[in-house]
Coordinates of C-alpha atoms and ligand atoms in Angstrom, one line a residue:
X1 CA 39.6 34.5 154.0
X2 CA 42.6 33.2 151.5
X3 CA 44.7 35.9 150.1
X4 CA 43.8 36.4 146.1
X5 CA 45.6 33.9 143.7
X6 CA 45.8 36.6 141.2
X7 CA 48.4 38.6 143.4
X8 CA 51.6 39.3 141.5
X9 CA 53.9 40.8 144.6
X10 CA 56.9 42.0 142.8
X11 CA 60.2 39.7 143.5
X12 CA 62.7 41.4 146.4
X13 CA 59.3 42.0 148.0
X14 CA 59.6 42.8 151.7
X15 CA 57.9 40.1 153.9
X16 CA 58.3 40.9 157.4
X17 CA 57.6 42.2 161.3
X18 CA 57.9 45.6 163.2
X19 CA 59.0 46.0 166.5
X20 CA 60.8 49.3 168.3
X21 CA 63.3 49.5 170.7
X22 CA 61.3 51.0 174.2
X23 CA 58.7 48.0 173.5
X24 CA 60.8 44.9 173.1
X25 CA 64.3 45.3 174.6
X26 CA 63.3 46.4 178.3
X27 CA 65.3 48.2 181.2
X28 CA 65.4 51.2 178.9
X29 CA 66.5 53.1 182.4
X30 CA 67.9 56.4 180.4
X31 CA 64.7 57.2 178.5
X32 CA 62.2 59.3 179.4
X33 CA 59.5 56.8 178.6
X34 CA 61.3 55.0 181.4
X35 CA 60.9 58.1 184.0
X36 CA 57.7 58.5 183.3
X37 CA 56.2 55.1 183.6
X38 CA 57.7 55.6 187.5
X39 CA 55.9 58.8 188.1
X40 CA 53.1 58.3 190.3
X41 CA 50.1 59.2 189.0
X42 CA 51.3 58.4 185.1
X43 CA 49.0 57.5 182.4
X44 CA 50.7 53.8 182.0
X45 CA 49.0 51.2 184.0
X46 CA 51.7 48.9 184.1
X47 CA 56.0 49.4 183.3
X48 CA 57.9 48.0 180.8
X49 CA 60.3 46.5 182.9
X50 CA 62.2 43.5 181.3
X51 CA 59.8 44.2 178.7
X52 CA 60.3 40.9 176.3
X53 CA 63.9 41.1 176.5
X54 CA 64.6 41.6 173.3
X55 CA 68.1 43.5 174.4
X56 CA 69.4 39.9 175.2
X57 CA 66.9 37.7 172.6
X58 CA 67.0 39.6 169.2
X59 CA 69.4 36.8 167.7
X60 CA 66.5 34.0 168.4
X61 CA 64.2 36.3 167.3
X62 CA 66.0 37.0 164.4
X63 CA 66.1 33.4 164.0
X64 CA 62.4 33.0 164.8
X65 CA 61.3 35.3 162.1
X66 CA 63.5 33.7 159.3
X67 CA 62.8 29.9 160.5
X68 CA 59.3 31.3 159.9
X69 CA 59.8 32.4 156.1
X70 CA 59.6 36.3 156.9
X71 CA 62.4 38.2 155.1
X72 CA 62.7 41.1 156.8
X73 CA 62.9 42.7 160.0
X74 CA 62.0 46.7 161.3
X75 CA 64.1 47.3 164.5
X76 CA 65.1 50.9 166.1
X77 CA 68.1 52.1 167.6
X78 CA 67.6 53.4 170.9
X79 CA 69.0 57.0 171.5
X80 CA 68.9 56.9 175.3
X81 CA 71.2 54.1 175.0
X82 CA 73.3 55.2 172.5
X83 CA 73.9 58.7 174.1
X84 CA 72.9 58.3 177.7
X85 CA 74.5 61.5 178.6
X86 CA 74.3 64.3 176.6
X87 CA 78.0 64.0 174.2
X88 CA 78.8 60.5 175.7
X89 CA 78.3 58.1 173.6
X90 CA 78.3 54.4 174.4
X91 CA 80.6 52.4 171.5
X92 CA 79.6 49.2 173.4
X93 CA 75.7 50.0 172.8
X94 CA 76.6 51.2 169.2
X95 CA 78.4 48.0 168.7
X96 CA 75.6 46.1 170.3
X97 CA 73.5 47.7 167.8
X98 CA 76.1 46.5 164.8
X99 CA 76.0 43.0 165.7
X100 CA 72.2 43.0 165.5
X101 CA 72.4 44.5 162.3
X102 CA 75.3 42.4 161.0
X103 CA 73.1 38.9 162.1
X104 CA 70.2 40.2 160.0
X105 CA 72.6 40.7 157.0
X106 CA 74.3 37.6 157.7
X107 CA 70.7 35.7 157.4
X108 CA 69.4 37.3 154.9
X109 CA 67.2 39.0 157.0
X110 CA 66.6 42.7 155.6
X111 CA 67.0 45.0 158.1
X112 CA 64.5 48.4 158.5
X113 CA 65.7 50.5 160.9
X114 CA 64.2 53.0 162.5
X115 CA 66.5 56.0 164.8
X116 CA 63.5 57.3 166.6
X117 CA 60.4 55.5 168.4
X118 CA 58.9 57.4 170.1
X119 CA 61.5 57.1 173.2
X120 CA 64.1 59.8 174.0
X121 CA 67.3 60.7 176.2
X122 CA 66.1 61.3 179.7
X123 CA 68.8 64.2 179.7
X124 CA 67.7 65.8 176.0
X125 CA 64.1 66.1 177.4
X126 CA 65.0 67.3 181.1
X127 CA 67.0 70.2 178.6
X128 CA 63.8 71.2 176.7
X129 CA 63.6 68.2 174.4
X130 CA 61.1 68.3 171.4
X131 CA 60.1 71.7 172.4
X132 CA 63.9 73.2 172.9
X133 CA 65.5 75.5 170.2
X134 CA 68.6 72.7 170.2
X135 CA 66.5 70.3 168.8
X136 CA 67.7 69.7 165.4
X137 CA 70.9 69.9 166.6
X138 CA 70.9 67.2 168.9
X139 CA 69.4 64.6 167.3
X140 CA 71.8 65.6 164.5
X141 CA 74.7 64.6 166.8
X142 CA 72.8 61.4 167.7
X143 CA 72.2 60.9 163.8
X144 CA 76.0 61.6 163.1
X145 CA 77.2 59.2 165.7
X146 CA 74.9 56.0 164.5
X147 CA 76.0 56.2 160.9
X148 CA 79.1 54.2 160.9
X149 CA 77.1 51.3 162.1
X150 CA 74.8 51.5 159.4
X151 CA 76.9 50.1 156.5
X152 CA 74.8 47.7 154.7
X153 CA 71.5 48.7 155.7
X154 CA 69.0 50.0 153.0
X155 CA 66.4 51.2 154.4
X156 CA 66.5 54.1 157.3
X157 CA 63.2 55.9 159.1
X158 CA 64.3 58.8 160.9
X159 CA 61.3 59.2 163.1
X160 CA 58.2 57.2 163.7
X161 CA 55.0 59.1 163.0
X162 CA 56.7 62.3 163.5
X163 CA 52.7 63.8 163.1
X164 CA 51.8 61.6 166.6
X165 CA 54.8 62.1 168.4
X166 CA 54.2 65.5 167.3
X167 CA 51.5 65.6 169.6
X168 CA 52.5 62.9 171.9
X169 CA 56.0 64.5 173.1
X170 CA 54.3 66.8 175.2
X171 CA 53.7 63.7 177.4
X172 CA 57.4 64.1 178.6
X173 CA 56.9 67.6 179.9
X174 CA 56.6 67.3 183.0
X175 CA 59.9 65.6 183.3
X176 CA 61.5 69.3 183.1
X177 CA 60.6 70.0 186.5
X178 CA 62.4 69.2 189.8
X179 CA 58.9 67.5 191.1
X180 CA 57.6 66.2 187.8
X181 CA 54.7 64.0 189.8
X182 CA 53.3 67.5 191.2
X183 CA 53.7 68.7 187.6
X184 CA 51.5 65.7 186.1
X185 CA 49.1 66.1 188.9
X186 CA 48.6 69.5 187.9
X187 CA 48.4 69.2 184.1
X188 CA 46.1 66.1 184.5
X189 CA 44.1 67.1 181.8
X190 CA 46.9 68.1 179.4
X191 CA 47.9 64.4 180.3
X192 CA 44.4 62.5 179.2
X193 CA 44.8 64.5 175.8
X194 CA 46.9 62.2 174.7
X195 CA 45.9 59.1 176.6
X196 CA 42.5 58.9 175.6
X197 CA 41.0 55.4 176.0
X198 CA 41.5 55.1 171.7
X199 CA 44.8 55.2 172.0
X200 CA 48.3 56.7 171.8
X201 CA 47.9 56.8 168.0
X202 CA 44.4 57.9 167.8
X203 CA 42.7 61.2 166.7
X204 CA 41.3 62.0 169.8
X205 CA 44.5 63.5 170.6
X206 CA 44.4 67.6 170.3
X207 CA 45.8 68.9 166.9
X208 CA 49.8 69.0 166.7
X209 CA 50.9 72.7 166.7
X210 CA 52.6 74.2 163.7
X211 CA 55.7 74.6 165.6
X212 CA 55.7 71.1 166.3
X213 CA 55.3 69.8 162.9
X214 CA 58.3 72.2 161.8
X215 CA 60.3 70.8 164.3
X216 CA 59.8 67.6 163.3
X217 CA 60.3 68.6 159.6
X218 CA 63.5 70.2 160.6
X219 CA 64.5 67.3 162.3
X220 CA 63.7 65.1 159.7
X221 CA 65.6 67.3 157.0
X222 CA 69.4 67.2 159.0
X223 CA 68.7 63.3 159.7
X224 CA 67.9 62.5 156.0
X225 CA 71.3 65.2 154.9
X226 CA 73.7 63.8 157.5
X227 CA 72.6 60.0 156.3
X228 CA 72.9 60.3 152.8
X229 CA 76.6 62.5 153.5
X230 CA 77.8 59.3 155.4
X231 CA 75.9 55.8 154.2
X232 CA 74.5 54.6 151.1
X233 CA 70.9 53.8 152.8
X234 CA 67.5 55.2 151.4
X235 CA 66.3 57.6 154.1
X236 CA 62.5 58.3 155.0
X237 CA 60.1 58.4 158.1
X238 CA 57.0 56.6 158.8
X239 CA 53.8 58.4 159.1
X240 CA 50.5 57.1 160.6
X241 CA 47.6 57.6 158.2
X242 CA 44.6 57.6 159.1
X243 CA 42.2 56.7 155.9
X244 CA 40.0 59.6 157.2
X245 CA 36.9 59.5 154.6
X246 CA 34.2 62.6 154.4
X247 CA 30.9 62.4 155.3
X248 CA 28.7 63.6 152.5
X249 CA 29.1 67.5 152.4
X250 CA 32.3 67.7 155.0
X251 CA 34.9 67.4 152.4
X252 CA 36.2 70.8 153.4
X253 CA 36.4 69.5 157.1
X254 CA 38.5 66.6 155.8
X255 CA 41.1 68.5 154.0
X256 CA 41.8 69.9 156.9
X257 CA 42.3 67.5 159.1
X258 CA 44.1 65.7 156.3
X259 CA 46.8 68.7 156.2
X260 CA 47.5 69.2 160.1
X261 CA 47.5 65.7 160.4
X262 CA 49.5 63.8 157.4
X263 CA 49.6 65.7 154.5
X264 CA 52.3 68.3 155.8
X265 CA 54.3 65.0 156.4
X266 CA 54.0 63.5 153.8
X267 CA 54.7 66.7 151.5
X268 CA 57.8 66.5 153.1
X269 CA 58.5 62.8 152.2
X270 CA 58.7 63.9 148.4
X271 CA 61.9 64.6 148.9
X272 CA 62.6 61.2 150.4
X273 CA 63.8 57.9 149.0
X274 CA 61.4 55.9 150.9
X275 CA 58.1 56.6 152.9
X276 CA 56.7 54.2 155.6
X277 CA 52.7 54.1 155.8
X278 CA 51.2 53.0 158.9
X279 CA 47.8 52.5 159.1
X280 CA 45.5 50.0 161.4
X281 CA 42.1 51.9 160.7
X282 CA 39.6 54.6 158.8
X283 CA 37.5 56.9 160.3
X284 CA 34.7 59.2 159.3
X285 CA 34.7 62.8 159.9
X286 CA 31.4 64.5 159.7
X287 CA 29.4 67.7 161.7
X288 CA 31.1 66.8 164.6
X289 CA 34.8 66.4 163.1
X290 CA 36.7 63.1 163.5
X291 CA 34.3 60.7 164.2
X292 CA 35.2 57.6 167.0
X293 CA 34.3 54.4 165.3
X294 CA 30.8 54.0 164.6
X295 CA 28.3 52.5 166.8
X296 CA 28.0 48.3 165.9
X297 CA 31.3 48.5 164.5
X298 CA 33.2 45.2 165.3
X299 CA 36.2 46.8 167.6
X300 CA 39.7 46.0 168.1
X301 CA 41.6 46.0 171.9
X302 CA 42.8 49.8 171.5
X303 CA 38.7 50.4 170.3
X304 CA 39.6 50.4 166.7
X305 CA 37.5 49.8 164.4
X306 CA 38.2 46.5 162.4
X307 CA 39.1 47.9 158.8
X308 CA 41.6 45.8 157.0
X309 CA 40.5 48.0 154.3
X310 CA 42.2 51.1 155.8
X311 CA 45.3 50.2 154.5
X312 CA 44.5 50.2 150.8
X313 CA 42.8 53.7 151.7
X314 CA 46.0 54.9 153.1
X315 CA 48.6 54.2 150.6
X316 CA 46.7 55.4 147.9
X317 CA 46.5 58.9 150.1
X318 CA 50.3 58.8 150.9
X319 CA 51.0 57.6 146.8
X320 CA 49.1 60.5 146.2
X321 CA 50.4 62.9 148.1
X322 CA 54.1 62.5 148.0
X323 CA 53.8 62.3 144.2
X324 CA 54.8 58.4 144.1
X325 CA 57.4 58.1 146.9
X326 CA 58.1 54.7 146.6
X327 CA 56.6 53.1 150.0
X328 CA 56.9 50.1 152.3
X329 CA 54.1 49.4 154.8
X330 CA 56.2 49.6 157.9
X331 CA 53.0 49.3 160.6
X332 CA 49.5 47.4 159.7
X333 CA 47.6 45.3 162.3
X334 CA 45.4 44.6 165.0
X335 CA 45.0 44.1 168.4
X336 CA 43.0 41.2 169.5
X337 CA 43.0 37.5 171.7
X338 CA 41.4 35.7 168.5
X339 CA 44.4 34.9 166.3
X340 CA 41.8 33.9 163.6
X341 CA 40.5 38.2 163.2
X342 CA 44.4 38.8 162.9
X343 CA 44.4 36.2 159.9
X344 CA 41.0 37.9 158.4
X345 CA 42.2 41.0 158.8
X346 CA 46.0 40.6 157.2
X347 CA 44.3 38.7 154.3
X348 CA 42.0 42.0 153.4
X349 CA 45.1 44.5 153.8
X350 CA 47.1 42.2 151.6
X351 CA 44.7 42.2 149.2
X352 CA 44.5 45.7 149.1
X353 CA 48.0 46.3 149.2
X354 CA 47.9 44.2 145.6
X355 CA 45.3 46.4 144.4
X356 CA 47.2 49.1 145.2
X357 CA 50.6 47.1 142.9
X358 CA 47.7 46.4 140.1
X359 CA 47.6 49.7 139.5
X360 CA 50.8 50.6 139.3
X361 CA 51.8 51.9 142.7
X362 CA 55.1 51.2 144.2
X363 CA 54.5 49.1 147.3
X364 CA 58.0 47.8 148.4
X365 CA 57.3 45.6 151.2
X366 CA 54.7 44.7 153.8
X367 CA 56.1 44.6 158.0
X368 CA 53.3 43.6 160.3
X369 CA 52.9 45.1 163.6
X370 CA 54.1 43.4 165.5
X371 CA 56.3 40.2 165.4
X372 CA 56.0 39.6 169.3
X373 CA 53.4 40.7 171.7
X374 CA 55.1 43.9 173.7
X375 CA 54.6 46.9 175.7
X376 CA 51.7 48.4 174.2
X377 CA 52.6 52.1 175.8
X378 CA 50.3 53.6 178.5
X379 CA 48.3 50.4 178.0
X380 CA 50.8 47.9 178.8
X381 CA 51.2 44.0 178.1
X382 CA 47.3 43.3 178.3
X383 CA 46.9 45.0 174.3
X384 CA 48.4 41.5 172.0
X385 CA 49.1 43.1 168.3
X386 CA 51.8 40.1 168.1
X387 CA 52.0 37.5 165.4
X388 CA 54.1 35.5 168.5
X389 CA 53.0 35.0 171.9
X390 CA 55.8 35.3 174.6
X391 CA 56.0 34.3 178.6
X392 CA 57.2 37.5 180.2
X393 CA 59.0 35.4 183.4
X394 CA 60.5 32.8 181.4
X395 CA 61.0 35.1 178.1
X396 CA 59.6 32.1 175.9
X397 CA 58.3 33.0 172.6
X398 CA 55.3 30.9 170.9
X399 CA 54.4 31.5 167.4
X400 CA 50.8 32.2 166.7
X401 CA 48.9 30.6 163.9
X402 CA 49.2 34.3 162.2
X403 CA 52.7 33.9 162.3
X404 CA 53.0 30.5 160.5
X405 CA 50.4 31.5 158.0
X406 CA 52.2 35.1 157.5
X407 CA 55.3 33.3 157.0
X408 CA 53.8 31.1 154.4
X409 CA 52.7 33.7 152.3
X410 CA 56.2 35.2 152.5
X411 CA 57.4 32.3 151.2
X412 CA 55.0 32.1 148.3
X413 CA 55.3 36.0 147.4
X414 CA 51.9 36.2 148.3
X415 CA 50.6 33.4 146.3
X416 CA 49.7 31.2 149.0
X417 CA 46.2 30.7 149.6
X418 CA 45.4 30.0 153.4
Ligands
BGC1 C1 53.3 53.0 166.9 C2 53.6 51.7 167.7 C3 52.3 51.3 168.4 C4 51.3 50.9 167.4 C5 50.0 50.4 167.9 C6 52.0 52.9 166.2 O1 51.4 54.2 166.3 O2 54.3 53.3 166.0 O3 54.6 52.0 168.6 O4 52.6 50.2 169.2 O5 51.0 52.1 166.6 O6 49.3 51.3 168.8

C-alpha cells in the first residue's frame, strides 16, 4: 500500500522511533521490573538481561536512526538509575543521560523524552510505591533532580500511559514483602489480571481504581509544575487509546469505559502543552463489555487485532477530548515476523494521521513503536514490534525493510510513495 500523494505533513514534522529505558538498555538491576522478572513463579517467561544494550549502544543507534532519515528519537530516563537509593542520586547516570541527550541535539536528532516507563526504584516500591501516600512527593524529587539535564529538550512525557500503569503497578506488589515469591504464589490470580494472554496494554486488564487514576493525576500535576519552574520544555504524558467503538445500542457502555479508561486522562492533558496518543488497535464493546478481537480477524503477535485504522480513531477521541491539545503520536505499531504487514499497516495509520491534519487537527509528529526489537515485558524477546532487527549475543542491529521505507517517507515529509 503507498502512502497518499496528496499528504501535506506540515514542515518540522516529527519522523521518528520509540523505545523506553527497562526494554532497551538492559541490567536495569535497581528496578523493580528487574526483581520481579527473578521471582520464581513471575508472569515473564524470559529476563531482560543485557536486554539490547542500548545503555552502551544508544550513540549507534542514534546514528542508525538518522543514517536512516528518521528525525526524531523517544527515549526515557530511567529512575532506578538515576536514584538507586532513596535521596542518592547518581550524577554519573544523570550525566550519562546528558550526553545521550546532547548527541541527539548535536545530530539533529529531536529528542522525546519520557521520565517514567513503566519501571520504578526497587526501594520506592519496597516503601509503598504507586500505592504509598509519598507518592507525589517522590517522584517530585526524582522530577526535580533530572531537570538540569534537560536543557534543550522540547518535548517531556511525565508518565507512559499513566491509565495502564494505573492498573499495571499493582504487578510490583508483591515486592513489599520479605518473601515476595510466597506473596505472588498466593495472589496468582491478582497476577494473571494483568498478564492476560492480550497483553500488558490490553483491556482485559480489571478497571484502574479511582485512587489510582488520582494518583497518577497528582503525580502528573507536580511533574508538569516542577518542569515548567526549571526548563523551557513542553510537558505532557502519553496515554494509550483504545479506539473503543459501540456496538449498536451500547453507547452508554462505551462512555464508560471511555471515562475510567482515557478520558479522565486525557481531561487532565488540557492543561498540557503536549499529549502523546498511543494506539496499536480498536475494539468493540457490546452486551458483554469490551469485546477481544473478533473472531476471523487477522491478529497481531500480542492477539491484536490488525487495525491500522485505530489510530485515526484515536486521535480524533484524544483531539476531542482534551479540547485540541496539540499531539504527537508517541506509540503506533505492530507486532509481527512479516515485515511486509508492518509496511501495510504504517501506510494506513499514516494515512489516517493526514486525514486527521486535513481537517485541521494538530498532529505534531509520528514515532513508531519501536525502532529496535526489545523486551516485550512479561512476553519477552519472542514479540518483534521493531523496525530493526538486532543479535542479542553479538548486539548487532539489522535494519528491516520497514525501517528503510519509514525512513524514506521521513525524508519526503510523507510524500514518498513506496
Ligand atoms: C507500552 C510499551 C509496549 C507497547 C507494546 C505500550 O503499552 O508503552 O512499553 O512495549 O505498548 O505492547
Amino acid at each position: 500500500m503507498a502512502v497518499n500523494a496528496d499528504i501535506v505533513f506540515p514542515a518540522g514534522f516529527l519522523w521518528g522511533a520509540s523505545c523506553a529505558p527497562h526494554q532497551n538498555e538492559g541490567n536495569n538491576l535497581n528496578s523493580d521490573m528487574w526483581a520481579l522478572e527473578q521471582l520464581p513463579g513471575s508472569s515473564f517467561v524470559e529476563r531482560s538481561g543485557d536486554s539490547v544494550d542500548f545503555y552502551h549502544r544508544w550513540k549507534e543507534d542514534i546514528d542508525l536512526l538518522k543514517s536512516l532519515g528518521l528525525n526524531s528519537f523517544r527515549f526515557g530516563i530511567e529512575w532506578a538509575r538515576v536514584e538507586p537509593v532513596r535521596g542518592d542520586f547518581s550524577a554519573a547516570e544523570l550525566a550519562h543521560y546528558r550526553r545521550i541527550i546532547d548527541y541527539c541535539l548535536a545530530q539533529g536528532v529531536e529528542p522525546v523524552v519520557t521520565l517514567h516507563h513503566f519501571s520504578s526504584p526497587l526501594w520506592f516500591v519496597q516503601s509503598g510505591g504507586w500505592g504509598s501516600s509519598e507518592v507525589v512527593d517522590r517522584f517530585g524529587d526524582y522530577v526535580a533532580a533530572v531537570c538540569p539535564i534537560l536543557d534543550g529538550v522540547t518535548w517531556v512525557a511525565t508518565i507512559n500511559e499513566p491509565n495502564m500503569f494505573a492498573v499495571m503497578y499493582q504487578m510490583s506488589i508483591p515486592l513489599q514483602y520479605p518473601d515476595p515469591a510466597a506473596v505472588l504464589a498466593r495472589t496468582g490470580a491478582a497476577r494473571s489480571a494483568v498478564d492476560g494472554e492480550a497483553g500488558l496494554n490490553a483491556f482485559s486488564m480489571p478497571e484502574p481504581k479511582d485512587e489510582a487514576a488520582q494518583t497518577m493525576l497528582r503525580a502528573h500535576a507536580r511533574a508538569r509544575e516542577i518542569l515548567r519552574a526549571r526548563t523551557s520544555a513542553k510537558v505532557g504524558w502519553t496515554i494509550a487509546i483504545q479506539s473503543l467503538v459501540a456496538r449498536e445500542g451500547y453507547e452508554d457502555r462505551l462512555d464508560h469505559y471511555q471515562r475510567v479508561w482515557e478520558d479522565t486522562y486525557l481531561e487532565a492533558s488540557r492543561d498540557d502543552d503536549w499529549v502523546g496518543v498511543q494506539s496499536y488497535t480498536s475494539q468493540l464493546v457490546g452486551p458483554d463489555g469490551l469485546e477481544g478481537a473478533p473472531a476471523g480477524a487477522e491478529l497481531t503477535q500480542t492477539a491484536w487485532a490488525y487495525r491500522p485504522d485505530a489510530l485515526e480513531i484515536a486521535l480524533r477521541r484524544a483531539w476531542d477530548v482534551t479540547g485540541g491539545t496539540p499531539m504527537i503520536v508517541t506509540e503506533n505499531g505492530i507486532a509481527t515476523s512479516d515485515d511486509r504487514r508492518r509496511i501495510d499497516y504504517t501506510t494506513g495509520a499514516l494515512n489516517g494521521i493526514a486525514r486527521t491534519l486535513a481537517d485541521g487537527l494538530d498532529v505534531r509528529g509520528y514515532l513508531h513503536w519501536t525502532f529496535i526489537d526489545n523486551f516485550e515485558w512479561v512476553h519477552g524477546y519472542a514479540i518483534t514490534f521493531g523496525l530493526v532487527a538486532v543479535d542479542r549475543t553479538s548486539f548487532e542491529r539489522t535494519p528491516k525493510g520497514s525501517a528503510r521505507w519509514l525512513g524514506r517517507v521521513a525524508e519526503t515529509n510523507g510524500a514518498h510513495l513506496s
